PDB file of C-alpha atoms in Angstrom:
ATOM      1  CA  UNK A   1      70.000 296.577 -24.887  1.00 41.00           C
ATOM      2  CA  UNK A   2      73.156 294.408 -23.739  1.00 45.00           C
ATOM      3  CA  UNK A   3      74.376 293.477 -26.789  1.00 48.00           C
ATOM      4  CA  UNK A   4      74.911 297.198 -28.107  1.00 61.00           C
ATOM      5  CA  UNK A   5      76.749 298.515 -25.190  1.00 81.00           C
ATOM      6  CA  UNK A   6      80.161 296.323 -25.950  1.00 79.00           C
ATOM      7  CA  UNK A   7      81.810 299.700 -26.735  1.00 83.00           C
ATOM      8  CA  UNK A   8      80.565 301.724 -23.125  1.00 92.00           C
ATOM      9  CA  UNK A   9      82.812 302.916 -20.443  1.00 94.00           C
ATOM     10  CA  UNK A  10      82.011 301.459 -16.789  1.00 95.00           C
ATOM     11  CA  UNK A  11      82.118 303.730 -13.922  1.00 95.00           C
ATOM     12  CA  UNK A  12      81.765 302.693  -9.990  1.00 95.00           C
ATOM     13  CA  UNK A  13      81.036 305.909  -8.045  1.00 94.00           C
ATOM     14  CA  UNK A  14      81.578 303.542  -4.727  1.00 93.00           C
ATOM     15  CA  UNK A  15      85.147 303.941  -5.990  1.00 92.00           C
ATOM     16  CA  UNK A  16      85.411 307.818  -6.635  1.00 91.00           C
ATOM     17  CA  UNK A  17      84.091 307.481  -9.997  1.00 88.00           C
ATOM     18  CA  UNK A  18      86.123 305.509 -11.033  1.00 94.00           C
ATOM     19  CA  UNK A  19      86.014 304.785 -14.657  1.00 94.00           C
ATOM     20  CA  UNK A  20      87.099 301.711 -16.975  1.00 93.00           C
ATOM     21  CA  UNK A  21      87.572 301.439 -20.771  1.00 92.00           C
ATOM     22  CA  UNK A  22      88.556 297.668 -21.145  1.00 91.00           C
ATOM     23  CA  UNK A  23      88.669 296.416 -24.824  1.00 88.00           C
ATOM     24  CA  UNK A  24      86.215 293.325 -25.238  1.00 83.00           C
ATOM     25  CA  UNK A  25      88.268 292.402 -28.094  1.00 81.00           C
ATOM     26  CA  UNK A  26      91.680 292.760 -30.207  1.00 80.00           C
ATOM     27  CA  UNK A  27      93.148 292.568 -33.145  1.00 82.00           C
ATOM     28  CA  UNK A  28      95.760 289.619 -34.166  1.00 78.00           C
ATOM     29  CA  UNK A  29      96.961 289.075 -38.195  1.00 79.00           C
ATOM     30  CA  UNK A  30      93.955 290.242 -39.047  1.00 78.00           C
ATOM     31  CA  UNK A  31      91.520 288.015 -37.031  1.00 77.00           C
ATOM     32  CA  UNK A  32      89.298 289.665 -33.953  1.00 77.00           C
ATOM     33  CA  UNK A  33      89.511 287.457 -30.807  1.00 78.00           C
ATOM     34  CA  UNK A  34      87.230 288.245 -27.864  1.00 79.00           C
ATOM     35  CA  UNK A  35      88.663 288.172 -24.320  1.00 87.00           C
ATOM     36  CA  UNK A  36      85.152 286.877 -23.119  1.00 84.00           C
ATOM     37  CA  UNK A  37      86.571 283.162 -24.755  1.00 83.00           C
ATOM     38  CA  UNK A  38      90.091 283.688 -23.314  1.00 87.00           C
ATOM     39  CA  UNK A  39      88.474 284.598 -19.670  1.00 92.00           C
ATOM     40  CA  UNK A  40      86.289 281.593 -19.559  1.00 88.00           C
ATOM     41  CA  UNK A  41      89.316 279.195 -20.869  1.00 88.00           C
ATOM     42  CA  UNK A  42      91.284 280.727 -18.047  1.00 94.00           C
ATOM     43  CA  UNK A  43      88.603 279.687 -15.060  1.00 93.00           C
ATOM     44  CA  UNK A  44      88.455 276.125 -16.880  1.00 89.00           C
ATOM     45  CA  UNK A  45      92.655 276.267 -16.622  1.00 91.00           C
ATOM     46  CA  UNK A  46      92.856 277.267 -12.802  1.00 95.00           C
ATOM     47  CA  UNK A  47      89.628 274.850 -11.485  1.00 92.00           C
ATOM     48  CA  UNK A  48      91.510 271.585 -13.883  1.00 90.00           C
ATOM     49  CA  UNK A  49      94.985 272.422 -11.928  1.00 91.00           C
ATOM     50  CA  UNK A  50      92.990 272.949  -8.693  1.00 93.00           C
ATOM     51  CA  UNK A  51      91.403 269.331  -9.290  1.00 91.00           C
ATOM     52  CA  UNK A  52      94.369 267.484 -10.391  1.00 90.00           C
ATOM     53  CA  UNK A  53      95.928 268.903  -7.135  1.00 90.00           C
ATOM     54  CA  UNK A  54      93.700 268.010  -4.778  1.00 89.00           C
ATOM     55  CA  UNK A  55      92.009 264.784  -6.276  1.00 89.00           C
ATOM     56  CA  UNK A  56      94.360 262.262  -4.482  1.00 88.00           C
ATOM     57  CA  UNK A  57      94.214 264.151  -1.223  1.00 85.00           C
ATOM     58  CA  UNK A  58      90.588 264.676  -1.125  1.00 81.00           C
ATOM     59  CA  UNK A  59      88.722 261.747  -2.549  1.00 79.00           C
ATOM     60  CA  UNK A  60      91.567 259.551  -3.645  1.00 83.00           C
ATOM     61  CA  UNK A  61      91.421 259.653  -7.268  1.00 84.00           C
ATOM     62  CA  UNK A  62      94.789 259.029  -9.404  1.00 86.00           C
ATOM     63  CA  UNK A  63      96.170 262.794 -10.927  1.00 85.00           C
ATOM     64  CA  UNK A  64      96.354 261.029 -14.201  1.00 85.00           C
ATOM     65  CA  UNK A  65      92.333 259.798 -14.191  1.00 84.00           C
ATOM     66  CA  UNK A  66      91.136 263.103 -13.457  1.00 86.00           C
ATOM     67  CA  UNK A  67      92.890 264.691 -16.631  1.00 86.00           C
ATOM     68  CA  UNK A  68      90.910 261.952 -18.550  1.00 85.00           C
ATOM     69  CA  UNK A  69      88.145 262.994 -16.903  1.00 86.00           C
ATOM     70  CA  UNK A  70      88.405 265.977 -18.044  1.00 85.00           C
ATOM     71  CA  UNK A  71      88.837 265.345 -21.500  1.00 84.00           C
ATOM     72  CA  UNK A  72      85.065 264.281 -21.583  1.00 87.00           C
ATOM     73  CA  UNK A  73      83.871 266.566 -19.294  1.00 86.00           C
ATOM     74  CA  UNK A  74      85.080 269.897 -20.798  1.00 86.00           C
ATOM     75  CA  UNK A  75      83.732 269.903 -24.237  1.00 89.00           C
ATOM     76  CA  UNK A  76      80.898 268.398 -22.720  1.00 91.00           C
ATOM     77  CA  UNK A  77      79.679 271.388 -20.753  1.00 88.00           C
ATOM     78  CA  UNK A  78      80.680 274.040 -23.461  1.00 88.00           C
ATOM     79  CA  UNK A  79      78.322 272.426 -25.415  1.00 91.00           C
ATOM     80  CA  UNK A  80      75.723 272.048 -22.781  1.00 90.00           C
ATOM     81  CA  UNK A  81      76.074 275.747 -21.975  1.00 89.00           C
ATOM     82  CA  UNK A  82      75.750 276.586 -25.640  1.00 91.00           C
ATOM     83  CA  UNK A  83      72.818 274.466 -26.596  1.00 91.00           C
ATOM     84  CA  UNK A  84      71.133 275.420 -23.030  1.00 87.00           C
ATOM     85  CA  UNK A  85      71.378 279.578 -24.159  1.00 88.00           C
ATOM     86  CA  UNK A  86      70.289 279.026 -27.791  1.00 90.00           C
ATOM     87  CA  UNK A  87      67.125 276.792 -26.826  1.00 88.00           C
ATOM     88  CA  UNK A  88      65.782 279.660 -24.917  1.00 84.00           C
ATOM     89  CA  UNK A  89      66.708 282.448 -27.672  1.00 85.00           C
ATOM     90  CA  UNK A  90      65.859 280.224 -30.487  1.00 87.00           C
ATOM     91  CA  UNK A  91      64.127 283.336 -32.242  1.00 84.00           C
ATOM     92  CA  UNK A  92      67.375 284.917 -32.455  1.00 83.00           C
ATOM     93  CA  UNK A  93      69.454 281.917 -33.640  1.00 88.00           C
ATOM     94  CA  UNK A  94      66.870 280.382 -36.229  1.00 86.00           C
ATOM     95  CA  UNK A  95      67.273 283.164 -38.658  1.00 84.00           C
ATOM     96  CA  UNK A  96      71.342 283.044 -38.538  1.00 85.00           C
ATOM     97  CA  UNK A  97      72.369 279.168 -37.140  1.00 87.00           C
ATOM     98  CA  UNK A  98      75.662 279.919 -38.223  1.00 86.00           C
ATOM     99  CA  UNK A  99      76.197 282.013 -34.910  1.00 85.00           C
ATOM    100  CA  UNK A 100      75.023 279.410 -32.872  1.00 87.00           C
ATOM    101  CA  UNK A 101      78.487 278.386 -33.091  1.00 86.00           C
ATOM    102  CA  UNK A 102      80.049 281.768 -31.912  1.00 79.00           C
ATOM    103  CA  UNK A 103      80.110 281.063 -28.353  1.00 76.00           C
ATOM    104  CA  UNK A 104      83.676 283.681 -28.260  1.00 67.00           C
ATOM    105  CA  UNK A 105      81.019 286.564 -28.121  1.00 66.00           C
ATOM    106  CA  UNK A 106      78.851 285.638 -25.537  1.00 66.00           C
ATOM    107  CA  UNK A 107      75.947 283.612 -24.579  1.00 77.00           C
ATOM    108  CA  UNK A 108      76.955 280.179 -22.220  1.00 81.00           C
ATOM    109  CA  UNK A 109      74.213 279.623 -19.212  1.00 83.00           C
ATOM    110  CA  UNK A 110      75.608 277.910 -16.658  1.00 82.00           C
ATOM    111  CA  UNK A 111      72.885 275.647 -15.748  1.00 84.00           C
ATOM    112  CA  UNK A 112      72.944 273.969 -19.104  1.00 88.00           C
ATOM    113  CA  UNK A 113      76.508 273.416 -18.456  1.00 87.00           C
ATOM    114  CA  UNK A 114      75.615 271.997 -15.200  1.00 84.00           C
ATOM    115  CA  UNK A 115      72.728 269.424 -16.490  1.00 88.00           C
ATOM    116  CA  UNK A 116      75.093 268.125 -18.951  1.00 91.00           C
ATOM    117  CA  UNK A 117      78.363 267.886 -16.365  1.00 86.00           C
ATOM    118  CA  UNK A 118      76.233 265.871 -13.682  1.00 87.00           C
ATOM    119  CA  UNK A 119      75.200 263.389 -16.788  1.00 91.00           C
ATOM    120  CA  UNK A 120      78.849 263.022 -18.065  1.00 90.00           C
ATOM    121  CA  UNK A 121      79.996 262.585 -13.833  1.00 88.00           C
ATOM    122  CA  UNK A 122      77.846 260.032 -13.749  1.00 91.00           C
ATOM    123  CA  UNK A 123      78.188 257.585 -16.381  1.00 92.00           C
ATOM    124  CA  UNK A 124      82.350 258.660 -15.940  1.00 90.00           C
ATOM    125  CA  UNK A 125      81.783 256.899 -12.699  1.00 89.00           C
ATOM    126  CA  UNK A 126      79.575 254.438 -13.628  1.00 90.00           C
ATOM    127  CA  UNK A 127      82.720 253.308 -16.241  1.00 89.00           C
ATOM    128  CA  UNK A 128      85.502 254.008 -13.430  1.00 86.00           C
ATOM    129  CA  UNK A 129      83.749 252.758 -10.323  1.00 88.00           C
ATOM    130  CA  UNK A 130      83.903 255.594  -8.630  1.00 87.00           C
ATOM    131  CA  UNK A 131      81.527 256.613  -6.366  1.00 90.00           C
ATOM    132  CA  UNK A 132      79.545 259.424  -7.848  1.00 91.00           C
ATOM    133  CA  UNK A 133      79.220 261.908  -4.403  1.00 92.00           C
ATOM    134  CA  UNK A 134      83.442 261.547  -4.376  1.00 91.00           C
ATOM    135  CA  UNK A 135      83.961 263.208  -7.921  1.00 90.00           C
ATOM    136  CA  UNK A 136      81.285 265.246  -7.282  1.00 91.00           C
ATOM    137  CA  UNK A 137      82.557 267.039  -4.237  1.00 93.00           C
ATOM    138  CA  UNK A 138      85.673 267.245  -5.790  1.00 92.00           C
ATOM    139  CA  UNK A 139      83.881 268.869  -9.161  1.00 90.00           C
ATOM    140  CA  UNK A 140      82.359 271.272  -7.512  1.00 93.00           C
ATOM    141  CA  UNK A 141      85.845 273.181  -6.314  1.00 95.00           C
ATOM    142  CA  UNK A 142      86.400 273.696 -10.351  1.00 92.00           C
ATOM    143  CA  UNK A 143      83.010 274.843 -11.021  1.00 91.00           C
ATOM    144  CA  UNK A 144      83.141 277.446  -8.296  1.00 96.00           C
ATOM    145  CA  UNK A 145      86.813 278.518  -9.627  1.00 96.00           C
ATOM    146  CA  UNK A 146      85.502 278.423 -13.233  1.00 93.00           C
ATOM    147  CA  UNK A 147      82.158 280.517 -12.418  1.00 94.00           C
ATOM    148  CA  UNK A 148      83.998 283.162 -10.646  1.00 97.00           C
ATOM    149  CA  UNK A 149      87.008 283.915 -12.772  1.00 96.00           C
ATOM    150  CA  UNK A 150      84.049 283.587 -15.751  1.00 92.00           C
ATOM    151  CA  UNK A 151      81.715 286.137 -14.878  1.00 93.00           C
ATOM    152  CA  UNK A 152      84.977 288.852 -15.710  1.00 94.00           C
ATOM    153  CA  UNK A 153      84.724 288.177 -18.959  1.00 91.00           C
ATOM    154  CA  UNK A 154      80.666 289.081 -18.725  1.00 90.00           C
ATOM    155  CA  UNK A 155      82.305 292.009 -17.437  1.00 93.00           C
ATOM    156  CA  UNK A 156      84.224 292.910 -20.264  1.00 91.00           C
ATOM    157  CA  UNK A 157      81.382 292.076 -22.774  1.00 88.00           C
ATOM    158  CA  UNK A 158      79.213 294.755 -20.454  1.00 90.00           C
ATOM    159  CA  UNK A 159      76.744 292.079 -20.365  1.00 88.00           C
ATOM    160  CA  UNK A 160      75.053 290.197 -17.568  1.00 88.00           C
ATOM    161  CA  UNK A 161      74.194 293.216 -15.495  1.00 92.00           C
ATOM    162  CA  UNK A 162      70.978 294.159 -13.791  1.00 94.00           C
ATOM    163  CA  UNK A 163      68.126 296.634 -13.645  1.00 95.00           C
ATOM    164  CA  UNK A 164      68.822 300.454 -13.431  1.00 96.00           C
ATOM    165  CA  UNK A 165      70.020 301.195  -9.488  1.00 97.00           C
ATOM    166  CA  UNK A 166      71.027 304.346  -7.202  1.00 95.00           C
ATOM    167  CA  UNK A 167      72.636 301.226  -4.794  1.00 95.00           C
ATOM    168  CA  UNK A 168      75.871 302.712  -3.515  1.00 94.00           C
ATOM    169  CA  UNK A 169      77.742 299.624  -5.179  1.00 94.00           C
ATOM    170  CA  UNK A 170      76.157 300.631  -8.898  1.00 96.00           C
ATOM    171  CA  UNK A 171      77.681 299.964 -11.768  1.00 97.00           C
ATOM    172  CA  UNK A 172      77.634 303.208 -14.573  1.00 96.00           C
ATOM    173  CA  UNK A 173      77.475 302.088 -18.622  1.00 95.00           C
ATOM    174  CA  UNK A 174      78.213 305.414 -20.670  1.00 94.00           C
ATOM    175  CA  UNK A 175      78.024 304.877 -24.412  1.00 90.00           C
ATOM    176  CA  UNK A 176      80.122 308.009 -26.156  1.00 85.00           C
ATOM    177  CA  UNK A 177      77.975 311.136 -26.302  1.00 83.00           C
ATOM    178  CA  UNK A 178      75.255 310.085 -23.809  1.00 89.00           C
ATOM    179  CA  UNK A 179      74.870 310.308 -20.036  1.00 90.00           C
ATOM    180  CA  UNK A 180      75.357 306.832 -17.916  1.00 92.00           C
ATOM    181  CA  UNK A 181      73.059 304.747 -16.680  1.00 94.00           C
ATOM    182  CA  UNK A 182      73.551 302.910 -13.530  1.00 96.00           C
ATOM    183  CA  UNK A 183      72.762 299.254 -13.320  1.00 96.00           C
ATOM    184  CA  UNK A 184      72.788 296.277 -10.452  1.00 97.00           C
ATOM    185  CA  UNK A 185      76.549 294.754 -11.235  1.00 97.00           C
ATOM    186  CA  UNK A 186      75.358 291.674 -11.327  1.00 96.00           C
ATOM    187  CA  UNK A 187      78.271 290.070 -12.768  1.00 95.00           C
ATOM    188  CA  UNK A 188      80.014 290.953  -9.415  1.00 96.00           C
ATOM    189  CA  UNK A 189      77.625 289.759  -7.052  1.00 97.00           C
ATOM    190  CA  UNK A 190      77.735 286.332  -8.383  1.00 96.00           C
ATOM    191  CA  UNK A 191      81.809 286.476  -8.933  1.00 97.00           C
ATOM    192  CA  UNK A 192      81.597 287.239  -5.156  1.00 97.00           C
ATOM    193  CA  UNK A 193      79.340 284.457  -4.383  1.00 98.00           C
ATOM    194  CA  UNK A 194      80.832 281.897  -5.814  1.00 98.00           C
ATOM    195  CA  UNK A 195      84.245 282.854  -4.472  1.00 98.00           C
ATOM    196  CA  UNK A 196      82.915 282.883  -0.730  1.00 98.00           C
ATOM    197  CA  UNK A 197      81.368 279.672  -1.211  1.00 98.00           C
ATOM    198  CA  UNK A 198      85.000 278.204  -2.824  1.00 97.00           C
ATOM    199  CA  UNK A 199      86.502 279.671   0.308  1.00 97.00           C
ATOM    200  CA  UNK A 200      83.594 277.844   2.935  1.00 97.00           C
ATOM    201  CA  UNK A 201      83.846 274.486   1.370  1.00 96.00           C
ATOM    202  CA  UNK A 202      87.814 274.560   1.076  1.00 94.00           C
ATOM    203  CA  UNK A 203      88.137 275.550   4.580  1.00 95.00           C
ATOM    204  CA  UNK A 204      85.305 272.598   5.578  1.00 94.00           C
ATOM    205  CA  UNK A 205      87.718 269.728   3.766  1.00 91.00           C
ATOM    206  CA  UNK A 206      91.090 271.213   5.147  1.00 89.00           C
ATOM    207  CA  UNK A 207      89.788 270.949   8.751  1.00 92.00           C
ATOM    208  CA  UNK A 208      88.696 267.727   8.181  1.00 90.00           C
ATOM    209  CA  UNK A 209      85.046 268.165   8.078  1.00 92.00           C
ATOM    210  CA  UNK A 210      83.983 266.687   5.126  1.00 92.00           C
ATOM    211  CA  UNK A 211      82.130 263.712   6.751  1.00 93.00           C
ATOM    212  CA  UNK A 212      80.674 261.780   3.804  1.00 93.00           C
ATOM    213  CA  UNK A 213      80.665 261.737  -0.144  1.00 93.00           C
ATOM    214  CA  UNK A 214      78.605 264.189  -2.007  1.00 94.00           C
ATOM    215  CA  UNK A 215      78.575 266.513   1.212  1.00 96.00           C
ATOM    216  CA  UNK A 216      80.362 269.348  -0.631  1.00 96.00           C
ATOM    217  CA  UNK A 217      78.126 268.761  -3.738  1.00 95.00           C
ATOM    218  CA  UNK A 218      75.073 269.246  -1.907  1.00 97.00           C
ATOM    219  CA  UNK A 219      76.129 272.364  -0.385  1.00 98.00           C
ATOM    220  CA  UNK A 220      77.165 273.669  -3.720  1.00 97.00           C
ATOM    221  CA  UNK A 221      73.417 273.113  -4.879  1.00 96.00           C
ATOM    222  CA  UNK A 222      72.162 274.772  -1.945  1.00 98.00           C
ATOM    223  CA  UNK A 223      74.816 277.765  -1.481  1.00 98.00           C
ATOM    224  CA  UNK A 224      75.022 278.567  -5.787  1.00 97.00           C
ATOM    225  CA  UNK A 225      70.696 277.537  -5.748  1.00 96.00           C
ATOM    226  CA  UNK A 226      70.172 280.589  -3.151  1.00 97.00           C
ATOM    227  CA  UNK A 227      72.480 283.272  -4.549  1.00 97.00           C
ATOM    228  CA  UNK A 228      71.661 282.740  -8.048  1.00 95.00           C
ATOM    229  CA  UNK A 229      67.768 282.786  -7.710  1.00 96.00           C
ATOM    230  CA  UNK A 230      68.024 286.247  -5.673  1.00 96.00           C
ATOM    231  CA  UNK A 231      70.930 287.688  -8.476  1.00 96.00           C
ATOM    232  CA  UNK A 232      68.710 286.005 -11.377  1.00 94.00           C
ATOM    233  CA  UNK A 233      65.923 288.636 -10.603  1.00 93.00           C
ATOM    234  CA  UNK A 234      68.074 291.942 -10.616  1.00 95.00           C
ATOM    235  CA  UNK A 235      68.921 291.109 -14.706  1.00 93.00           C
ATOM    236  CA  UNK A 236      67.424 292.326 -17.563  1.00 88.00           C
ATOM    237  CA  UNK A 237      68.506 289.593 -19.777  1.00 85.00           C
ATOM    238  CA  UNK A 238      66.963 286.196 -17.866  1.00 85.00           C
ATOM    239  CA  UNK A 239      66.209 283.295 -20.040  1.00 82.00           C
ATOM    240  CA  UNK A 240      62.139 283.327 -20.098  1.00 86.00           C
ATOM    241  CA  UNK A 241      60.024 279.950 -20.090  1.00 82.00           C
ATOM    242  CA  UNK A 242      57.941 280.793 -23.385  1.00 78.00           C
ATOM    243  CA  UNK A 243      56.141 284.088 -23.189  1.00 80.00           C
ATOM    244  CA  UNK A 244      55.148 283.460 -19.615  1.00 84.00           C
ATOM    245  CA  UNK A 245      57.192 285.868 -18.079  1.00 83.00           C
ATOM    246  CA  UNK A 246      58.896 283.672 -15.522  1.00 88.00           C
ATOM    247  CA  UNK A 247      63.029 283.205 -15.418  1.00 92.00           C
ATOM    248  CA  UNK A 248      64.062 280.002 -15.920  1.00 90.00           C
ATOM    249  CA  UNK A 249      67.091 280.166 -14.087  1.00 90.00           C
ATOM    250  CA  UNK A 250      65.453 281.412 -11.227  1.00 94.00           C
ATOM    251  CA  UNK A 251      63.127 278.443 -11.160  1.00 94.00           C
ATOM    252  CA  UNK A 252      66.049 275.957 -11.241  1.00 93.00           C
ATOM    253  CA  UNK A 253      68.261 278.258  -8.930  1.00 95.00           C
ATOM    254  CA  UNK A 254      65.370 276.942  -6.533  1.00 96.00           C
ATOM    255  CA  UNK A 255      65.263 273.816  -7.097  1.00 96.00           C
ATOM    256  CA  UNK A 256      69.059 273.198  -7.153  1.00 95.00           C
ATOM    257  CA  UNK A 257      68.783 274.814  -3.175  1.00 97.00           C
ATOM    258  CA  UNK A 258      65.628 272.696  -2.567  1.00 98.00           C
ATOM    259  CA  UNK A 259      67.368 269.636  -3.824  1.00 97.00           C
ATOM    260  CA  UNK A 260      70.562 270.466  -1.946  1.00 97.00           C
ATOM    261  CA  UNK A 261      68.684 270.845   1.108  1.00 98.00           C
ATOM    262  CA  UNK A 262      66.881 267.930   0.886  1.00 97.00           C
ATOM    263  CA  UNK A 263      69.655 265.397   0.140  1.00 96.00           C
ATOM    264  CA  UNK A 264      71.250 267.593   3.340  1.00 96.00           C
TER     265      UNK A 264
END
């Protein structure tokens, strides 16, 4: 159902009914780019600068090493992202591969990118000698920045959103000629999420209460672990575990919290 309302026009009727047309898409010498790719390339921009500004300052590590770092780590997590999406929909992608490679029109899960980013952190500081908590707690700020600029461009794709609502924060999706249906913004509630916990853990290191390596990381696990598995079972477009009916993100949601807590 997703996938076929690209072209519908949002309304909010929290906001007067207010109603949105973006384009998901233009038009440039005759190639169609998607705004989804330019969205996500945006949060990877702002969390990198972020990084770079407050490696030195926050777990001493050089400017220059942590835009080497990020040379590995970047591709790295696209990929894991990708590869993470099409494993679970491989009944859609083993008819057409070639659009496993189309990641500008959708379909990244996080947690893939996640799996694959912890692996790359930690043979990075394996190489570098760095302990891995440091980087980690330092990661996490450009995650957080790069998950909730991201989820905008699920926005634009009208994609990502949850099961039909009367919540007084719904979300309408009118295709032309039909009446709306109103849906659990999903995309929102974890853009929101992820910026409140950005704003906790920046405020915890600038008063100085960061009190050992990987603290920030842990809390990540546990803050992101908590909202996701609640947001994970509004959608209508969770990864499944085989036929069984069971969402896998919402399964690793809780045990990213558990683990969090635990290592707490």
């Amino acid at each position: 159902m997703q996938t076929v309302l690209r072209e519908a026009v949002i309304s909010f009727p929290m906001f007067g009914n207010l109603t949105l047309n973006p384009p998901s898409s233009f038009t440039l010498l005759g190639r169609t780019f998607y705004l989804y790719g330019a969205i996500i390339a945006l949060g990877f921009l702002l969390g990198i600068l972020y990084c770079a500004h407050r490696s030195e300052p926050l777990v001493g590590i050089p400017k220059d090493d942590m835009y080497d770092f990020v040379l590995w780590m970047i591709p790295s997590v696209i990929i894991g992202a990708r590869l993470y999406y099409v494993l679970f929909r491989w009944n859609e992608y083993a008819a057409h591969p070639a659009d496993i490679f189309k990641v500008w029109e959708g379909g990244l899960a996080i947690y893939g990118g996640i799996l694959v980013g912890l692996l790359v952190v930690i043979l990075w500081c394996r190489r570098r000698k760095i302990p891995f908590g440091a980087l980690g707690d330092l990661a996490v700020f450009g995650l957080l920045i790069g998950q909730t600029i991201g989820r905008w461009g699920n926005f634009l794709n009208r994609e990502a959103f949850g099961r039909e609502t009367d919540i007084f924060c719904r979300m309408g999706l009118a295709m032309p000629g039909k009446n709306p249906i109103y849906v659990h913004p999903t995309f929102l509630y974890e853009s929101l999420w992820n910026l409140i916990g950005f704003f906790f853990l920046d405020a915890m290191i600038r008063k100085g209460k960061r009190q050992y390596d990987g603290q920030c990381l842990w809390l990540y696990f546990l803050w992101y672990g908590l909202g996701r598995s609640w947001i994970e079972g509004l959608r209508t477009d969770s990864l499944m575990i085989g036929n069984t009916g069971i969402r896998v993100s919402q399964v690793l949601s809780v045990a990213l919290a558990a683990i969090g807590a635990g290592m707490l």
